[in-house]
Amino acid sequence: MPPASFARLLVELERLPGIGPKSARRIAHHLLAVSAEESERLVSALQSARANLSFCSVCHAMTETDPCEICTDPARDEHLIAVVENPPDVEVLERTREFRGRYHVLGGALAPLRGIGPDDLSVGSLLERLRDAPVVTEVVIATNPNVEGEATALYLAKKLKERGVRVTRLAFGLPVGAALEYADDITLARSLAGRREI
Amino acid sequence: MEIRSLTAGSFRNLSPHPFEFHPRLNLIVGDNGQGKTNLLEALALSFGLSSFRTSDNATLLASGSNEATVISRYALAETDAPSFHVEPEGVAGCAIGPKSRRTYLCGNRVAQLTLRRAIPAVFITASDRDRLAGPPGERRKAIDRIAFALDPTHARHLVDYERARAAKSALLARQGFDPVELEVYERAMCVSGAEVLVRRRSAVLELARELRAQAERLEFPYPDLVLRLESDADPEGDALENLREIFARRGHEERAARRCLFGPHRNDVRVLSGSTPLTARASSGEVRLLLLAWTLAEIAIVARHRGVRPLFAFDDFDAEWDGTVLARFARALPEGLQLFLTSARASWVRGIFSTDGVILEVEKGSLLGRQPMSGPADQVCGPRLVA
């Protein structure tokens, strides 16, 4: 039996997403092996993040100011909103430096099996946002390309088109730099269906 | 594909010593409850297939164990085409916990489906006896295996369809729901369901051709075999349009019943002799012979489309057959196929095969004796084989 305080640390680490018993044990040993100063830095970073971060009241992305920097940045294109499932998706799209519009984080995707319906997502606040800011002309739906993400995209498309806004979806296809022979059949079929003229 | 050996650890009553196999015929004999079916089940699990006896992992573990392992050593046969999906030889296996299962191929953890694709295997077990006469679920699974061999994307479409159906069922079961939400899952069911339906139609056509050829080889007494895919959708029409039309026309019935009533999850495959269901005319032995013809047809299709001959395992193969049918079975076995057959009647079945192979006698989960199929007994020989 491990000492009680070590067992407690393992239990807390195992609660984290993607961490199983083996990973929890490895991380716990690492945290105890590093200097007290280093582990204090981790504790302090966690406390600071908890104290300072919240969710933007406009787009629901993670932020230290409310509204967030993207929602208040005058250089961003106010005509364009990208709808994503979760806050990390904003960071992913920002890394591309291609998208200069604003965001809306749904907080998940429709999943009736887990009891998640439109009322459990920030769909209502998206519709309100469009009503309050009629300058928005295009909504890019960037939900994940799986059954739930696709259903959420279709649902939003139905709701948004009623408001006369242009609705687009991220394209599906081949990864850049990949060879055709390594593409799986479904990705290749979707690439063919979504081919464009050059 | 050839399996050279199987090593089981803490799996049911099987001994931890490796079971070495013959590249052609392995006739596994022994009294009831000695571990013949356990050996086939361990093979199936090591190829990423599910247990054909239980869905409760805990029952697969030897008493007092928390984890079981089953590991097969395989090699592509000379006649197999080199495969992108699998090394020419290596190990495939599975680690089974009370609530989990992890599958491995050549030391790498892989998805169950990847392993199934790499090591194709076809089994006939007690659960398949219902394939022809029982509820449609087993027939759908058999057709889906062929559709998967013809086009591996079938598995993805099937998963998408089932996820959309589960979501739609959950909505229908609720008291109130947003109709737009229902509509989007219905649309997802139409799109993935049409893909499933199109591939099942092709699979049934291919199976029907091959089934007639195999039935003829086995001298099956009903020559006018017809295989028919029964579906809510028009069998000839555009699958997507058909499904859309059904949901639009009969959606109110689903809302009233509060569950999914239409779609490919209700497909069935009927085997007819002329226009009569075959199970209404044939004896139970004849139905079992047709099951064998179906399975050999599946093997032929997989071998043709994948370039790899699957191995074939048949549990309790001689049940319900007389000597004449057994002789036909022995004659109809395709060349170059590795076979695993089990029987509780060693003396009854040992003389029917003229092919190369070994008789493996199993007792209490261990190999008790090993004897060539023809000629004198070699190194190890159990008491029943001597007799």
Coordinates of C-alpha atoms in Angstrom, one line a residue:
Chain A
M1 CA 0.0 0.0 0.0
P2 CA 1.4 3.4 -0.9
P3 CA 1.6 6.1 1.8
A4 CA -1.8 7.8 2.3
S5 CA -0.7 11.2 0.9
F6 CA 0.8 9.6 -2.2
A7 CA -2.4 7.6 -2.8
R8 CA -4.4 10.8 -2.5
L9 CA -2.2 12.4 -5.2
L10 CA -2.7 9.4 -7.4
V11 CA -6.5 9.6 -7.0
E12 CA -6.5 13.3 -8.0
L13 CA -4.2 12.8 -11.0
E14 CA -6.3 9.9 -12.3
R15 CA -9.3 12.3 -12.4
L16 CA -7.6 14.3 -15.2
P17 CA -8.7 13.5 -18.7
G18 CA -6.5 11.1 -20.6
I19 CA -4.6 10.0 -17.4
G20 CA -4.8 6.4 -16.4
P21 CA -3.3 4.7 -13.3
K22 CA 0.1 4.2 -14.9
S23 CA 0.4 7.8 -16.2
A24 CA -0.8 9.1 -12.8
R25 CA 1.9 7.1 -11.0
R26 CA 4.6 8.3 -13.4
I27 CA 3.5 12.0 -13.1
A28 CA 3.3 11.7 -9.3
H29 CA 6.8 10.2 -9.0
H30 CA 8.1 13.0 -11.3
L31 CA 6.4 15.7 -9.3
L32 CA 7.9 14.4 -6.1
A33 CA 11.4 13.9 -7.6
V34 CA 11.7 17.6 -8.8
S35 CA 12.8 20.4 -6.5
A36 CA 10.3 21.9 -4.1
E37 CA 10.7 25.2 -6.1
E38 CA 9.6 23.5 -9.3
S39 CA 6.6 21.8 -7.8
E40 CA 5.7 25.1 -6.1
R41 CA 5.8 26.8 -9.6
L42 CA 3.2 24.3 -10.8
V43 CA 0.9 24.8 -7.9
S44 CA 1.2 28.6 -8.2
A45 CA 0.5 28.4 -12.0
L46 CA -2.6 26.4 -11.4
Q47 CA -3.8 28.7 -8.6
S48 CA -3.1 31.8 -10.8
A49 CA -5.0 30.2 -13.8
R50 CA -7.9 29.4 -11.5
A51 CA -8.0 32.9 -10.0
N52 CA -7.5 34.9 -13.2
L53 CA -9.1 32.9 -16.0
S54 CA -12.8 32.9 -16.8
F55 CA -15.0 32.5 -19.9
C56 CA -15.8 35.5 -22.1
S57 CA -19.4 36.5 -21.7
V58 CA -19.6 37.1 -25.5
C59 CA -17.8 34.2 -27.2
H60 CA -17.3 31.8 -24.2
A61 CA -13.6 31.4 -25.0
M62 CA -11.1 31.3 -22.1
T63 CA -9.9 34.7 -21.1
E64 CA -8.4 36.9 -18.4
T65 CA -10.5 39.9 -19.3
D66 CA -14.2 40.1 -20.1
P67 CA -15.0 40.5 -22.9
C68 CA -11.9 38.7 -24.2
E69 CA -9.1 40.3 -26.3
I70 CA -10.4 38.8 -29.5
C71 CA -14.0 40.1 -29.0
T72 CA -12.7 43.6 -28.2
D73 CA -9.9 43.8 -30.9
P74 CA -11.0 46.4 -33.5
A75 CA -8.6 44.9 -36.0
R76 CA -10.6 41.6 -36.1
D77 CA -13.2 41.2 -38.9
E78 CA -16.6 41.7 -37.2
H79 CA -18.5 40.3 -40.2
L80 CA -17.1 36.8 -39.6
I81 CA -17.7 34.4 -36.7
A82 CA -16.2 30.9 -36.4
V83 CA -18.2 28.5 -34.3
V84 CA -16.1 25.8 -32.5
E85 CA -17.0 23.1 -29.9
N86 CA -14.5 23.9 -27.1
P87 CA -12.0 26.6 -26.0
P88 CA -8.9 24.7 -27.1
D89 CA -10.3 24.8 -30.7
V90 CA -9.9 28.6 -30.6
E91 CA -6.2 28.3 -29.9
V92 CA -5.9 25.7 -32.8
L93 CA -7.5 28.1 -35.3
E94 CA -5.5 31.1 -34.0
R95 CA -2.3 29.2 -34.6
T96 CA -3.1 29.2 -38.4
R97 CA -3.1 33.0 -38.4
E98 CA -5.5 32.7 -41.4
F99 CA -8.7 33.4 -39.6
R100 CA -9.2 37.1 -38.7
G101 CA -12.8 37.0 -37.6
R102 CA -14.2 36.4 -34.1
Y103 CA -15.2 33.2 -32.4
H104 CA -18.1 31.5 -30.6
V105 CA -17.5 28.5 -28.4
L106 CA -20.5 26.1 -28.1
G107 CA -19.2 24.2 -25.0
G108 CA -19.5 20.8 -26.8
A109 CA -21.6 19.2 -29.5
L110 CA -25.1 17.8 -29.6
A111 CA -25.1 14.3 -28.0
P112 CA -28.6 13.1 -27.2
L113 CA -27.2 9.8 -25.8
R114 CA -25.4 11.8 -23.1
G115 CA -28.4 14.1 -22.7
I116 CA -26.7 17.1 -24.3
G117 CA -29.2 19.1 -26.4
P118 CA -29.2 22.6 -27.9
D119 CA -30.1 24.2 -24.5
D120 CA -27.0 22.7 -22.9
L121 CA -24.8 24.5 -25.5
S122 CA -24.3 28.2 -26.1
V123 CA -26.6 28.1 -29.2
G124 CA -29.0 30.6 -27.7
S125 CA -26.3 33.1 -27.1
L126 CA -25.0 32.7 -30.6
L127 CA -28.4 33.5 -32.0
E128 CA -28.7 36.5 -29.7
R129 CA -25.3 37.7 -30.8
L130 CA -26.4 37.6 -34.4
R131 CA -29.5 39.5 -33.5
D132 CA -27.6 42.1 -31.5
A133 CA -24.8 42.5 -34.1
P134 CA -26.4 42.4 -37.5
V135 CA -23.1 43.2 -39.1
V136 CA -22.2 39.5 -39.0
T137 CA -22.5 38.2 -42.6
E138 CA -20.9 34.8 -42.4
V139 CA -20.7 32.1 -39.8
V140 CA -18.0 29.4 -40.3
I141 CA -18.9 26.2 -38.6
A142 CA -15.8 24.5 -37.3
T143 CA -17.2 21.6 -35.3
N144 CA -15.4 18.2 -35.4
P145 CA -15.9 16.0 -38.5
N146 CA -17.6 13.2 -36.6
V147 CA -21.3 12.2 -36.2
E148 CA -22.0 14.6 -33.3
G149 CA -20.0 17.4 -34.9
E150 CA -21.7 17.0 -38.2
A151 CA -25.2 16.9 -36.6
T152 CA -24.3 20.1 -34.6
A153 CA -23.2 21.8 -37.8
L154 CA -26.4 20.9 -39.6
Y155 CA -28.5 22.0 -36.7
L156 CA -26.7 25.4 -36.6
A157 CA -27.0 25.7 -40.3
K158 CA -30.8 25.3 -40.1
K159 CA -31.1 27.8 -37.3
L160 CA -28.7 30.4 -38.8
K161 CA -30.0 30.3 -42.4
E162 CA -33.4 31.4 -41.0
R163 CA -31.7 34.6 -40.1
G164 CA -30.3 35.2 -43.6
V165 CA -26.7 34.8 -42.6
R166 CA -24.2 32.9 -44.9
V167 CA -23.2 29.6 -43.3
T168 CA -20.0 27.8 -44.3
R169 CA -18.3 24.6 -43.1
L170 CA -14.6 23.9 -42.9
A171 CA -13.5 21.8 -45.9
F172 CA -12.7 18.0 -45.6
G173 CA -9.8 16.5 -47.4
L174 CA -6.2 15.5 -47.7
P175 CA -3.7 16.7 -45.2
V176 CA -1.1 19.1 -46.7
G177 CA 2.2 17.3 -47.5
A178 CA 0.6 13.8 -47.5
A179 CA 0.8 11.4 -50.4
L180 CA -2.4 10.1 -51.9
E181 CA -1.5 6.4 -51.3
Y182 CA -1.5 7.0 -47.5
A183 CA -4.9 8.6 -47.4
D184 CA -7.7 6.5 -46.0
D185 CA -10.6 5.7 -48.4
I186 CA -13.2 7.9 -46.7
T187 CA -11.0 11.0 -46.6
L188 CA -10.1 10.4 -50.2
A189 CA -13.8 10.0 -51.2
R190 CA -14.7 13.3 -49.4
S191 CA -11.8 15.0 -51.1
L192 CA -13.1 14.0 -54.4
A193 CA -16.6 15.1 -53.5
G194 CA -15.3 18.5 -52.4
R195 CA -12.8 19.0 -55.3
R196 CA -12.5 22.5 -56.7
E197 CA -11.6 24.0 -60.0
I198 CA -8.1 25.5 -60.3
Chain B
M1 CA -2.6 -16.7 -43.8
E2 CA -1.1 -19.3 -41.5
I3 CA -1.1 -19.5 -37.7
R4 CA 2.0 -21.3 -36.4
S5 CA 1.2 -21.3 -32.7
L6 CA -1.0 -20.0 -29.9
T7 CA 0.1 -19.2 -26.4
A8 CA -2.5 -18.5 -23.8
G9 CA -1.9 -17.0 -20.3
S10 CA -4.5 -17.3 -17.6
F11 CA -7.2 -17.9 -20.3
R12 CA -10.0 -20.1 -19.2
N13 CA -8.6 -23.6 -18.6
L14 CA -5.9 -23.5 -21.3
S15 CA -2.4 -24.5 -20.4
P16 CA 0.4 -21.8 -20.8
H17 CA 2.4 -24.1 -23.0
P18 CA 2.3 -23.1 -26.7
F19 CA 0.0 -25.0 -29.0
E20 CA 1.9 -25.6 -32.3
F21 CA -0.3 -25.9 -35.4
H22 CA 0.0 -27.5 -38.8
P23 CA -0.2 -25.2 -41.9
R24 CA -3.1 -27.2 -43.4
L25 CA -5.5 -29.2 -41.2
N26 CA -5.6 -29.1 -37.4
L27 CA -8.2 -31.6 -36.1
I28 CA -8.7 -30.8 -32.4
V29 CA -10.3 -33.7 -30.5
G30 CA -11.2 -34.4 -26.9
D31 CA -14.2 -35.1 -24.7
N32 CA -16.7 -32.4 -23.8
G33 CA -15.4 -29.7 -21.5
Q34 CA -11.7 -30.4 -22.1
G35 CA -10.9 -27.1 -23.8
K36 CA -11.4 -27.6 -27.6
T37 CA -13.8 -24.6 -27.9
N38 CA -11.6 -22.6 -25.5
L39 CA -8.7 -23.1 -27.9
L40 CA -10.8 -21.8 -30.9
E41 CA -12.1 -18.9 -28.7
A42 CA -8.5 -17.9 -27.8
L43 CA -7.5 -18.0 -31.5
A44 CA -10.5 -15.7 -32.3
L45 CA -9.7 -13.2 -29.6
S46 CA -6.0 -13.1 -30.7
F47 CA -7.2 -12.0 -34.2
G48 CA -9.4 -9.2 -32.7
L49 CA -12.7 -11.0 -33.0
S50 CA -15.2 -11.1 -30.2
S51 CA -15.8 -14.1 -28.0
F52 CA -18.5 -16.3 -29.5
R53 CA -19.7 -17.4 -26.1
T54 CA -19.8 -14.4 -23.8
S55 CA -19.8 -10.7 -23.6
D56 CA -18.5 -10.8 -20.0
N57 CA -14.7 -10.6 -20.1
A58 CA -14.4 -11.8 -16.5
T59 CA -15.6 -15.3 -17.5
L60 CA -12.6 -15.5 -19.9
L61 CA -10.1 -15.2 -17.1
A62 CA -8.7 -18.3 -15.3
S63 CA -9.9 -18.5 -11.7
G64 CA -8.0 -16.0 -9.5
S65 CA -6.5 -14.0 -12.5
N66 CA -6.9 -10.3 -13.2
E67 CA -5.7 -10.5 -16.8
A68 CA -5.5 -13.1 -19.6
T69 CA -3.4 -13.0 -22.7
V70 CA -3.7 -14.8 -26.0
I71 CA -0.9 -14.5 -28.5
S72 CA -0.8 -16.1 -32.0
R73 CA 2.3 -16.3 -34.1
Y74 CA 1.3 -15.9 -37.8
A75 CA 2.9 -15.8 -41.2
L76 CA 1.6 -14.9 -44.6
A77 CA 1.3 -18.0 -46.8
E78 CA 3.3 -18.1 -50.0
T79 CA 0.1 -17.7 -52.0
D80 CA -0.9 -14.6 -50.0
A81 CA -0.3 -11.2 -51.6
P82 CA 2.0 -8.9 -49.7
S83 CA -0.1 -6.7 -47.5
F84 CA 0.2 -3.0 -46.6
H85 CA -1.6 -3.8 -43.4
V86 CA 0.6 -6.5 -41.9
E87 CA 4.2 -7.6 -41.7
P88 CA 4.9 -10.9 -43.5
E89 CA 5.3 -12.7 -40.1
G90 CA 4.8 -11.6 -36.6
V91 CA 2.6 -11.9 -33.5
A92 CA -1.0 -10.8 -33.0
G93 CA -2.7 -10.9 -29.6
C94 CA -5.0 -9.6 -27.0
A95 CA -4.7 -8.7 -23.3
I96 CA -8.1 -9.2 -21.5
G97 CA -9.0 -7.6 -18.2
P98 CA -12.3 -8.0 -16.4
K99 CA -13.6 -4.8 -18.1
S100 CA -11.2 -4.1 -20.9
R101 CA -9.5 -5.6 -23.9
R102 CA -6.3 -4.4 -25.7
T103 CA -5.3 -5.7 -29.1
Y104 CA -1.7 -5.8 -30.4
L105 CA -0.1 -6.5 -33.7
C106 CA 3.7 -7.0 -33.9
G107 CA 4.2 -5.3 -30.5
N108 CA 2.1 -2.2 -31.3
R109 CA -1.3 -1.5 -29.8
V110 CA -3.9 -1.4 -32.6
A111 CA -7.6 -1.0 -32.9
Q112 CA -9.6 -4.3 -32.9
L113 CA -10.7 -3.5 -36.5
T114 CA -7.1 -3.1 -37.6
L115 CA -6.2 -6.5 -36.2
R116 CA -9.3 -8.1 -37.9
R117 CA -8.3 -6.6 -41.2
A118 CA -4.7 -7.8 -40.8
I119 CA -5.5 -11.4 -39.8
P120 CA -8.6 -12.5 -41.7
A121 CA -10.3 -15.4 -40.1
V122 CA -13.7 -17.1 -40.5
F123 CA -15.3 -19.1 -37.7
I124 CA -18.4 -21.3 -37.5
T125 CA -19.4 -21.8 -33.9
A126 CA -22.6 -22.7 -32.0
S127 CA -23.7 -19.0 -32.2
D128 CA -23.7 -19.3 -36.0
R129 CA -26.4 -22.1 -36.0
D130 CA -29.0 -19.3 -35.8
R131 CA -27.6 -17.6 -38.8
L132 CA -30.0 -19.1 -41.3
A133 CA -33.1 -19.8 -39.1
G134 CA -32.8 -17.4 -36.2
P135 CA -33.3 -13.6 -35.9
P136 CA -31.7 -11.4 -38.6
G137 CA -28.9 -10.0 -36.5
E138 CA -26.4 -12.9 -37.3
R139 CA -27.3 -12.7 -41.0
R140 CA -26.6 -8.9 -41.0
K141 CA -23.3 -9.5 -39.3
A142 CA -22.3 -12.1 -41.9
I143 CA -23.3 -9.8 -44.8
D144 CA -21.4 -6.9 -43.2
R145 CA -18.2 -9.1 -43.0
I146 CA -18.5 -9.6 -46.7
A147 CA -19.2 -5.9 -47.4
F148 CA -16.2 -5.1 -45.3
A149 CA -14.0 -7.4 -47.3
L150 CA -15.3 -5.8 -50.6
D151 CA -14.9 -2.3 -49.2
P152 CA -13.2 -1.6 -45.8
T153 CA -15.0 1.9 -45.6
H154 CA -18.2 -0.1 -44.9
A155 CA -17.1 -0.4 -41.2
R156 CA -16.9 3.4 -40.9
H157 CA -20.3 4.0 -42.5
L158 CA -21.8 1.3 -40.2
V159 CA -20.4 3.0 -37.1
D160 CA -21.6 6.4 -38.2
Y161 CA -25.1 5.0 -39.0
E162 CA -25.3 3.3 -35.6
R163 CA -24.2 6.4 -33.7
A164 CA -26.8 8.5 -35.6
R165 CA -29.5 5.9 -34.9
A166 CA -28.6 5.8 -31.2
A167 CA -28.9 9.6 -31.0
K168 CA -32.2 9.6 -32.9
S169 CA -33.6 6.8 -30.7
A170 CA -32.6 8.8 -27.6
L171 CA -34.4 11.9 -28.9
L172 CA -37.5 9.9 -29.8
A173 CA -37.6 8.3 -26.4
R174 CA -37.8 11.8 -24.7
Q175 CA -41.0 13.6 -24.0
G176 CA -40.1 16.7 -25.9
F177 CA -37.3 17.5 -28.3
D178 CA -36.3 20.1 -30.8
P179 CA -37.7 18.9 -34.2
V180 CA -34.6 20.4 -36.0
E181 CA -32.4 18.2 -33.8
L182 CA -34.3 15.1 -34.8
E183 CA -34.1 16.2 -38.5
V184 CA -30.3 16.4 -38.4
Y185 CA -29.9 13.0 -37.0
E186 CA -32.4 11.6 -39.5
R187 CA -30.4 13.2 -42.2
A188 CA -27.2 11.6 -40.8
M189 CA -29.0 8.3 -40.8
C190 CA -30.0 8.7 -44.4
V191 CA -26.5 9.6 -45.6
S192 CA -24.6 6.8 -43.7
G193 CA -27.5 4.4 -44.0
A194 CA -27.5 4.8 -47.8
E195 CA -23.8 4.0 -47.9
V196 CA -24.4 0.9 -45.7
L197 CA -27.3 -0.2 -47.9
V198 CA -25.4 0.2 -51.2
R199 CA -22.5 -1.9 -49.9
R200 CA -24.8 -4.6 -48.5
R201 CA -26.6 -4.9 -51.9
S202 CA -23.2 -5.5 -53.5
A203 CA -22.2 -8.0 -50.8
V204 CA -25.5 -10.0 -51.2
L205 CA -25.0 -10.1 -55.0
E206 CA -21.5 -11.4 -54.6
L207 CA -22.4 -13.8 -51.9
A208 CA -25.4 -15.2 -53.9
R209 CA -23.0 -16.1 -56.9
E210 CA -20.4 -17.7 -54.7
L211 CA -23.0 -19.5 -52.4
R212 CA -24.5 -21.3 -55.5
A213 CA -21.0 -22.4 -56.5
Q214 CA -20.1 -23.7 -53.1
A215 CA -23.5 -25.4 -52.6
E216 CA -22.9 -27.2 -55.8
R217 CA -19.5 -28.4 -54.7
L218 CA -21.1 -29.7 -51.4
E219 CA -23.8 -31.4 -53.5
F220 CA -26.5 -29.5 -51.6
P221 CA -29.8 -31.0 -52.6
Y222 CA -31.6 -27.7 -53.5
P223 CA -30.0 -26.2 -56.6
D224 CA -32.3 -23.2 -57.1
L225 CA -30.9 -21.0 -54.3
V226 CA -31.9 -17.4 -54.1
L227 CA -30.4 -14.8 -51.7
R228 CA -32.6 -11.7 -51.1
L229 CA -31.8 -8.6 -49.2
E230 CA -35.0 -7.5 -47.4
S231 CA -35.0 -3.8 -46.7
D232 CA -37.5 -0.9 -46.1
A233 CA -36.0 0.7 -49.1
D234 CA -36.7 -0.2 -52.7
P235 CA -34.0 -2.9 -53.5
E236 CA -33.3 -1.3 -56.9
G237 CA -33.8 2.4 -56.3
D238 CA -31.5 5.2 -55.2
A239 CA -30.7 4.3 -51.6
L240 CA -30.4 7.8 -50.3
E241 CA -33.6 9.0 -51.9
N242 CA -35.4 5.9 -50.7
L243 CA -34.4 6.4 -47.1
R244 CA -35.4 10.1 -47.3
E245 CA -38.7 9.2 -48.7
I246 CA -39.4 6.6 -46.0
F247 CA -38.5 8.9 -43.2
A248 CA -40.7 11.7 -44.7
R249 CA -43.7 9.4 -45.3
R250 CA -43.5 7.2 -42.2
G251 CA -41.7 9.4 -39.6
H252 CA -45.0 9.9 -37.8
E253 CA -45.1 6.2 -37.0
E254 CA -41.6 6.5 -35.3
R255 CA -42.7 9.5 -33.3
A256 CA -45.8 7.6 -32.1
A257 CA -43.7 4.5 -31.3
R258 CA -40.9 6.7 -29.8
R259 CA -38.2 4.5 -31.4
C260 CA -36.5 4.0 -34.8
L261 CA -38.6 1.7 -36.9
F262 CA -37.1 2.1 -40.4
G263 CA -33.6 1.9 -41.9
P264 CA -30.8 -0.5 -42.6
H265 CA -30.6 -1.7 -39.0
R266 CA -33.7 -3.7 -39.9
N267 CA -32.2 -5.3 -43.0
D268 CA -32.5 -9.1 -43.3
V269 CA -31.1 -11.6 -45.8
R270 CA -33.4 -14.5 -46.8
V271 CA -32.2 -17.7 -48.3
L272 CA -34.9 -19.1 -50.6
S273 CA -35.3 -22.3 -52.6
G274 CA -37.2 -20.9 -55.5
S275 CA -39.7 -18.7 -53.7
T276 CA -39.9 -20.8 -50.4
P277 CA -37.7 -20.0 -47.4
L278 CA -35.1 -22.7 -47.3
T279 CA -35.3 -23.3 -43.6
A280 CA -39.0 -24.4 -44.1
R281 CA -37.9 -27.2 -46.5
A282 CA -34.5 -28.4 -45.4
S283 CA -33.5 -30.7 -42.5
S284 CA -31.3 -29.4 -39.7
G285 CA -28.3 -31.3 -41.2
E286 CA -29.0 -29.7 -44.6
V287 CA -29.3 -26.2 -43.0
R288 CA -25.9 -26.8 -41.4
L289 CA -24.5 -27.8 -44.8
L290 CA -25.8 -24.6 -46.3
L291 CA -24.2 -22.7 -43.4
L292 CA -20.9 -24.3 -44.4
A293 CA -21.5 -23.4 -48.1
W294 CA -22.2 -19.7 -46.9
T295 CA -19.0 -19.7 -44.9
L296 CA -16.9 -21.2 -47.7
A297 CA -18.4 -18.6 -50.0
E298 CA -17.3 -15.9 -47.5
I299 CA -13.8 -17.3 -47.4
A300 CA -13.6 -17.4 -51.2
I301 CA -14.8 -13.7 -51.4
V302 CA -12.3 -12.5 -48.8
A303 CA -9.4 -14.4 -50.5
R304 CA -10.4 -13.0 -53.9
H305 CA -10.7 -9.4 -52.8
R306 CA -8.0 -9.2 -50.1
G307 CA -5.4 -11.4 -51.7
V308 CA -5.0 -13.3 -48.4
R309 CA -6.7 -16.6 -47.6
P310 CA -8.4 -16.3 -44.2
L311 CA -8.0 -19.2 -41.9
F312 CA -11.1 -21.2 -41.2
A313 CA -12.2 -22.6 -37.8
F314 CA -15.3 -24.9 -37.4
D315 CA -16.3 -25.8 -33.9
D316 CA -18.0 -29.3 -33.4
F317 CA -17.9 -29.6 -37.2
D318 CA -19.3 -33.2 -37.4
A319 CA -22.5 -32.5 -35.3
E320 CA -25.7 -33.4 -37.2
W321 CA -23.9 -34.9 -40.2
D322 CA -23.8 -38.5 -41.4
G323 CA -20.8 -40.1 -43.0
T324 CA -21.8 -39.2 -46.5
V325 CA -22.1 -35.5 -45.7
L326 CA -18.8 -35.6 -43.8
A327 CA -17.1 -37.1 -46.9
R328 CA -18.6 -34.3 -49.1
F329 CA -17.3 -31.8 -46.6
A330 CA -13.8 -33.3 -46.6
R331 CA -13.8 -33.2 -50.5
A332 CA -15.1 -29.6 -50.7
L333 CA -12.4 -28.0 -48.5
P334 CA -10.6 -25.5 -50.6
E335 CA -6.9 -25.9 -51.2
G336 CA -4.3 -23.9 -49.4
L337 CA -6.5 -23.0 -46.5
Q338 CA -5.4 -23.5 -42.9
L339 CA -8.2 -25.3 -41.0
F340 CA -9.1 -25.7 -37.3
L341 CA -11.8 -28.3 -36.7
T342 CA -13.0 -29.6 -33.4
S343 CA -14.8 -32.8 -32.6
A344 CA -15.7 -34.9 -29.6
R345 CA -15.6 -38.1 -31.8
A346 CA -12.0 -38.7 -32.6
S347 CA -12.4 -42.2 -33.9
W348 CA -15.4 -41.2 -36.1
V349 CA -13.8 -38.3 -37.9
R350 CA -10.1 -39.2 -38.1
G351 CA -10.5 -41.3 -41.3
I352 CA -12.4 -38.9 -43.5
F353 CA -9.6 -36.5 -44.4
S354 CA -7.0 -37.3 -47.0
T355 CA -5.3 -34.0 -46.7
D356 CA -2.1 -33.2 -44.7
G357 CA -2.6 -32.3 -41.1
V358 CA -2.4 -33.3 -37.5
I359 CA -4.8 -34.5 -34.9
L360 CA -4.4 -32.6 -31.6
E361 CA -5.9 -34.3 -28.5
V362 CA -6.9 -31.9 -25.8
E363 CA -7.5 -32.8 -22.2
K364 CA -8.0 -30.4 -19.2
G365 CA -6.8 -27.5 -21.4
S366 CA -3.5 -29.1 -22.3
L367 CA -2.2 -30.9 -25.4
L368 CA -2.3 -34.6 -24.5
G369 CA -1.4 -36.0 -27.9
R370 CA -0.4 -35.1 -31.4
Q371 CA -0.5 -37.4 -34.4
P372 CA -0.2 -36.9 -38.2
M373 CA -3.5 -37.1 -40.0
S374 CA -2.2 -40.2 -41.9
G375 CA 0.5 -42.7 -41.2
P376 CA 1.8 -43.9 -37.8
A377 CA 1.7 -41.9 -34.6
D378 CA 4.7 -39.7 -34.1
Q379 CA 6.5 -38.3 -31.1
V380 CA 3.6 -37.7 -28.7
C381 CA 0.4 -39.7 -28.8
G382 CA -2.5 -39.5 -26.4
P383 CA -4.4 -42.6 -25.2
R384 CA -7.5 -41.9 -27.4
L385 CA -5.4 -41.5 -30.5
V386 CA -3.6 -44.8 -29.9
A387 CA -6.9 -46.6 -29.5

